């Protein structure tokens, strides 16, 4: 299957398990695991904005740092610049926070609620150049499924 085929088959499955009656963390947890298992990423998870910093949320993969400051690393940059950040080679990204030395490329997508960023979706790959415009487009669509959830 191509990447596009994987995303287009995964999105309805994620929509089917999203439950607006439970809190956002439960839904992030299922979303992280479905993405992680479909693509075999190295690390897939969320950081939530709490008291003006990013705090580790539901994830799949190895141990990760628990807190990230505004503007720091790829996650903090995505939050500060309010945009998806695609990093083809983490060693070339100034300030990249290495939670795992096996991570080689990364994408971070902000999660918006009413134009406010409440979290970021962070995905790491153990290979270089994993993420591109296709991932950005579909992951933004997936992240937007969390826009209606209350904290
Ligand atoms: N590499 C991220 C930190 C989080 S871990 O990848 C899970 C960053 O630079 O923000």
mmCIF file of C-alpha atoms and ligand atoms in Angstrom:
data_model
loop_
_atom_site.group_PDB
_atom_site.id
_atom_site.type_symbol
_atom_site.label_atom_id
_atom_site.label_comp_id
_atom_site.label_asym_id
_atom_site.label_seq_id
_atom_site.Cartn_x
_atom_site.Cartn_y
_atom_site.Cartn_z
ATOM 1 C CA UNK A 1 0.000 0.000 0.000
ATOM 2 C CA UNK A 2 1.165 3.523 -0.681
ATOM 3 C CA UNK A 3 1.352 6.073 2.101
ATOM 4 C CA UNK A 4 -1.750 7.810 0.754
ATOM 5 C CA UNK A 5 -3.683 4.534 0.689
ATOM 6 C CA UNK A 6 -2.670 3.814 4.285
ATOM 7 C CA UNK A 7 -3.850 7.226 5.458
ATOM 8 C CA UNK A 8 -7.112 7.137 3.519
ATOM 9 C CA UNK A 9 -7.961 3.718 4.929
ATOM 10 C CA UNK A 10 -6.872 4.700 8.464
ATOM 11 C CA UNK A 11 -8.801 7.984 8.776
ATOM 12 C CA UNK A 12 -12.306 6.410 8.751
ATOM 13 C CA UNK A 13 -11.091 3.816 11.272
ATOM 14 C CA UNK A 14 -9.871 6.573 13.589
ATOM 15 C CA UNK A 15 -13.138 8.478 13.135
ATOM 16 C CA UNK A 16 -15.037 5.319 14.054
ATOM 17 C CA UNK A 17 -13.276 4.951 17.412
ATOM 18 C CA UNK A 18 -13.249 8.634 18.377
ATOM 19 C CA UNK A 19 -15.580 9.074 21.324
ATOM 20 C CA UNK A 20 -16.580 12.670 22.043
ATOM 21 C CA UNK A 21 -18.162 11.603 25.325
ATOM 22 C CA UNK A 22 -14.811 10.814 26.925
ATOM 23 C CA UNK A 23 -11.908 13.159 27.480
ATOM 24 C CA UNK A 24 -9.305 14.097 24.928
ATOM 25 C CA UNK A 25 -6.565 11.925 26.507
ATOM 26 C CA UNK A 26 -8.489 8.700 25.859
ATOM 27 C CA UNK A 27 -8.966 9.709 22.248
ATOM 28 C CA UNK A 28 -5.333 10.739 21.829
ATOM 29 C CA UNK A 29 -4.308 7.336 23.177
ATOM 30 C CA UNK A 30 -6.267 5.420 20.549
ATOM 31 C CA UNK A 31 -5.132 7.793 17.813
ATOM 32 C CA UNK A 32 -1.463 7.346 18.760
ATOM 33 C CA UNK A 33 -1.681 3.577 18.780
ATOM 34 C CA UNK A 34 -3.537 3.363 15.463
ATOM 35 C CA UNK A 35 -0.989 5.582 13.719
ATOM 36 C CA UNK A 36 1.912 3.760 15.356
ATOM 37 C CA UNK A 37 0.716 0.293 14.377
ATOM 38 C CA UNK A 38 -0.285 1.235 10.836
ATOM 39 C CA UNK A 39 3.011 2.845 9.924
ATOM 40 C CA UNK A 40 5.512 1.232 12.299
ATOM 41 C CA UNK A 41 6.914 4.579 13.387
ATOM 42 C CA UNK A 42 9.633 4.783 16.046
ATOM 43 C CA UNK A 43 7.643 7.034 18.408
ATOM 44 C CA UNK A 44 4.111 8.376 18.039
ATOM 45 C CA UNK A 45 2.425 10.551 20.605
ATOM 46 C CA UNK A 46 1.142 13.806 21.980
ATOM 47 C CA UNK A 47 2.420 16.632 24.102
ATOM 48 C CA UNK A 48 -0.324 18.750 25.696
ATOM 49 C CA UNK A 49 -0.091 22.448 26.500
ATOM 50 C CA UNK A 50 -0.349 22.702 30.305
ATOM 51 C CA UNK A 51 0.663 25.814 32.281
ATOM 52 C CA UNK A 52 2.467 27.257 29.281
ATOM 53 C CA UNK A 53 4.683 24.268 28.536
ATOM 54 C CA UNK A 54 4.318 21.026 26.594
ATOM 55 C CA UNK A 55 3.726 18.026 28.841
ATOM 56 C CA UNK A 56 4.031 14.427 27.673
ATOM 57 C CA UNK A 57 0.682 12.836 26.849
ATOM 58 C CA UNK A 58 -0.407 9.470 25.435
ATOM 59 C CA UNK A 59 2.264 7.854 23.268
ATOM 60 C CA UNK A 60 3.579 4.619 21.787
ATOM 61 C CA UNK A 61 7.289 3.905 21.674
ATOM 62 C CA UNK A 62 10.289 4.332 23.942
ATOM 63 C CA UNK A 63 10.651 6.635 26.954
ATOM 64 C CA UNK A 64 10.377 10.342 26.130
ATOM 65 C CA UNK A 65 11.157 13.631 27.828
ATOM 66 C CA UNK A 66 8.225 14.831 29.911
ATOM 67 C CA UNK A 67 8.310 18.603 29.440
ATOM 68 C CA UNK A 68 9.239 20.909 26.563
ATOM 69 C CA UNK A 69 9.384 24.714 26.747
ATOM 70 C CA UNK A 70 7.736 27.097 24.266
ATOM 71 C CA UNK A 71 9.947 27.426 21.186
ATOM 72 C CA UNK A 72 12.263 24.551 22.189
ATOM 73 C CA UNK A 73 12.940 21.564 19.937
ATOM 74 C CA UNK A 74 10.755 20.568 17.030
ATOM 75 C CA UNK A 75 7.656 20.346 19.239
ATOM 76 C CA UNK A 76 8.140 23.759 20.817
ATOM 77 C CA UNK A 77 8.848 25.259 17.395
ATOM 78 C CA UNK A 78 5.616 23.867 15.966
ATOM 79 C CA UNK A 79 3.734 25.334 18.931
ATOM 80 C CA UNK A 80 5.450 28.735 18.697
ATOM 81 C CA UNK A 81 5.172 29.063 14.915
ATOM 82 C CA UNK A 82 1.659 27.545 14.833
ATOM 83 C CA UNK A 83 2.507 25.248 11.951
ATOM 84 C CA UNK A 84 3.415 21.705 11.000
ATOM 85 C CA UNK A 85 7.189 21.172 11.080
ATOM 86 C CA UNK A 86 8.733 18.456 8.881
ATOM 87 C CA UNK A 87 12.326 17.554 9.755
ATOM 88 C CA UNK A 88 13.999 15.268 7.172
ATOM 89 C CA UNK A 89 17.169 14.892 9.297
ATOM 90 C CA UNK A 90 16.982 15.708 12.999
ATOM 91 C CA UNK A 91 20.739 16.345 13.148
ATOM 92 C CA UNK A 92 20.222 19.308 10.834
ATOM 93 C CA UNK A 93 17.516 20.892 13.011
ATOM 94 C CA UNK A 94 19.049 23.382 15.461
ATOM 95 C CA UNK A 95 17.771 22.723 18.976
ATOM 96 C CA UNK A 96 16.269 19.332 18.233
ATOM 97 C CA UNK A 97 15.627 17.507 21.523
ATOM 98 C CA UNK A 98 16.968 13.970 21.242
ATOM 99 C CA UNK A 99 14.788 11.754 23.403
ATOM 100 C CA UNK A 100 16.207 8.757 21.578
ATOM 101 C CA UNK A 101 19.405 8.523 19.553
ATOM 102 C CA UNK A 102 17.589 6.199 17.129
ATOM 103 C CA UNK A 103 15.292 8.959 15.931
ATOM 104 C CA UNK A 104 16.420 10.251 12.526
ATOM 105 C CA UNK A 105 13.473 12.233 11.114
ATOM 106 C CA UNK A 106 10.391 13.798 12.636
ATOM 107 C CA UNK A 107 7.092 15.580 12.010
ATOM 108 C CA UNK A 108 5.143 17.687 14.490
ATOM 109 C CA UNK A 109 1.559 18.815 13.853
ATOM 110 C CA UNK A 110 -0.295 21.273 16.101
ATOM 111 C CA UNK A 111 -3.718 20.360 17.503
ATOM 112 C CA UNK A 112 -6.037 23.373 17.434
ATOM 113 C CA UNK A 113 -9.197 24.039 19.426
ATOM 114 C CA UNK A 114 -10.891 27.344 18.575
ATOM 115 C CA UNK A 115 -7.664 28.616 16.988
ATOM 116 C CA UNK A 116 -5.719 27.875 20.166
ATOM 117 C CA UNK A 117 -3.022 25.185 20.219
ATOM 118 C CA UNK A 118 -3.875 22.670 22.942
ATOM 119 C CA UNK A 119 -1.385 19.943 21.998
ATOM 120 C CA UNK A 120 1.034 18.747 19.347
ATOM 121 C CA UNK A 121 1.143 15.388 17.608
ATOM 122 C CA UNK A 122 4.804 14.297 17.393
ATOM 123 C CA UNK A 123 6.005 11.398 15.258
ATOM 124 C CA UNK A 124 9.600 10.145 15.051
ATOM 125 C CA UNK A 125 11.060 7.768 12.504
ATOM 126 C CA UNK A 126 14.208 5.675 12.807
ATOM 127 C CA UNK A 127 14.944 6.474 9.140
ATOM 128 C CA UNK A 128 15.882 9.711 7.402
ATOM 129 C CA UNK A 129 13.402 11.566 5.166
ATOM 130 C CA UNK A 130 10.313 9.661 6.294
ATOM 131 C CA UNK A 131 7.873 12.569 6.291
ATOM 132 C CA UNK A 132 6.712 14.864 3.490
ATOM 133 C CA UNK A 133 3.745 16.934 2.326
ATOM 134 C CA UNK A 134 1.532 13.846 2.180
ATOM 135 C CA UNK A 135 2.111 13.075 5.872
ATOM 136 C CA UNK A 136 1.624 16.742 6.763
ATOM 137 C CA UNK A 137 -1.702 16.876 4.951
ATOM 138 C CA UNK A 138 -3.182 13.684 6.409
ATOM 139 C CA UNK A 139 -1.777 14.134 9.909
ATOM 140 C CA UNK A 140 -3.284 17.631 10.008
ATOM 141 C CA UNK A 141 -6.601 16.074 9.048
ATOM 142 C CA UNK A 142 -6.188 13.465 11.801
ATOM 143 C CA UNK A 143 -5.158 16.084 14.391
ATOM 144 C CA UNK A 144 -8.227 18.143 13.479
ATOM 145 C CA UNK A 145 -10.417 15.244 14.653
ATOM 146 C CA UNK A 146 -9.445 16.355 18.186
ATOM 147 C CA UNK A 147 -10.669 19.911 17.675
ATOM 148 C CA UNK A 148 -14.118 19.257 19.081
ATOM 149 C CA UNK A 149 -13.024 17.625 22.314
ATOM 150 C CA UNK A 150 -13.088 19.472 25.584
ATOM 151 C CA UNK A 151 -10.031 19.341 27.813
HETATM 152 N N1 LIG B 1 12.350 15.473 19.306
HETATM 153 C C1 LIG B 1 11.323 16.269 19.953
HETATM 154 C C2 LIG B 1 11.176 15.897 21.407
HETATM 155 C C3 LIG B 1 10.157 14.863 21.678
HETATM 156 S S1 LIG B 1 10.670 13.285 21.289
HETATM 157 O O1 LIG B 1 11.020 13.208 19.873
HETATM 158 C C4 LIG B 1 9.488 12.177 21.644
HETATM 159 C C5 LIG B 1 11.624 17.733 19.802
HETATM 160 O O2 LIG B 1 12.716 18.119 19.344
HETATM 161 O O3 LIG B 1 10.766 18.538 20.137
#
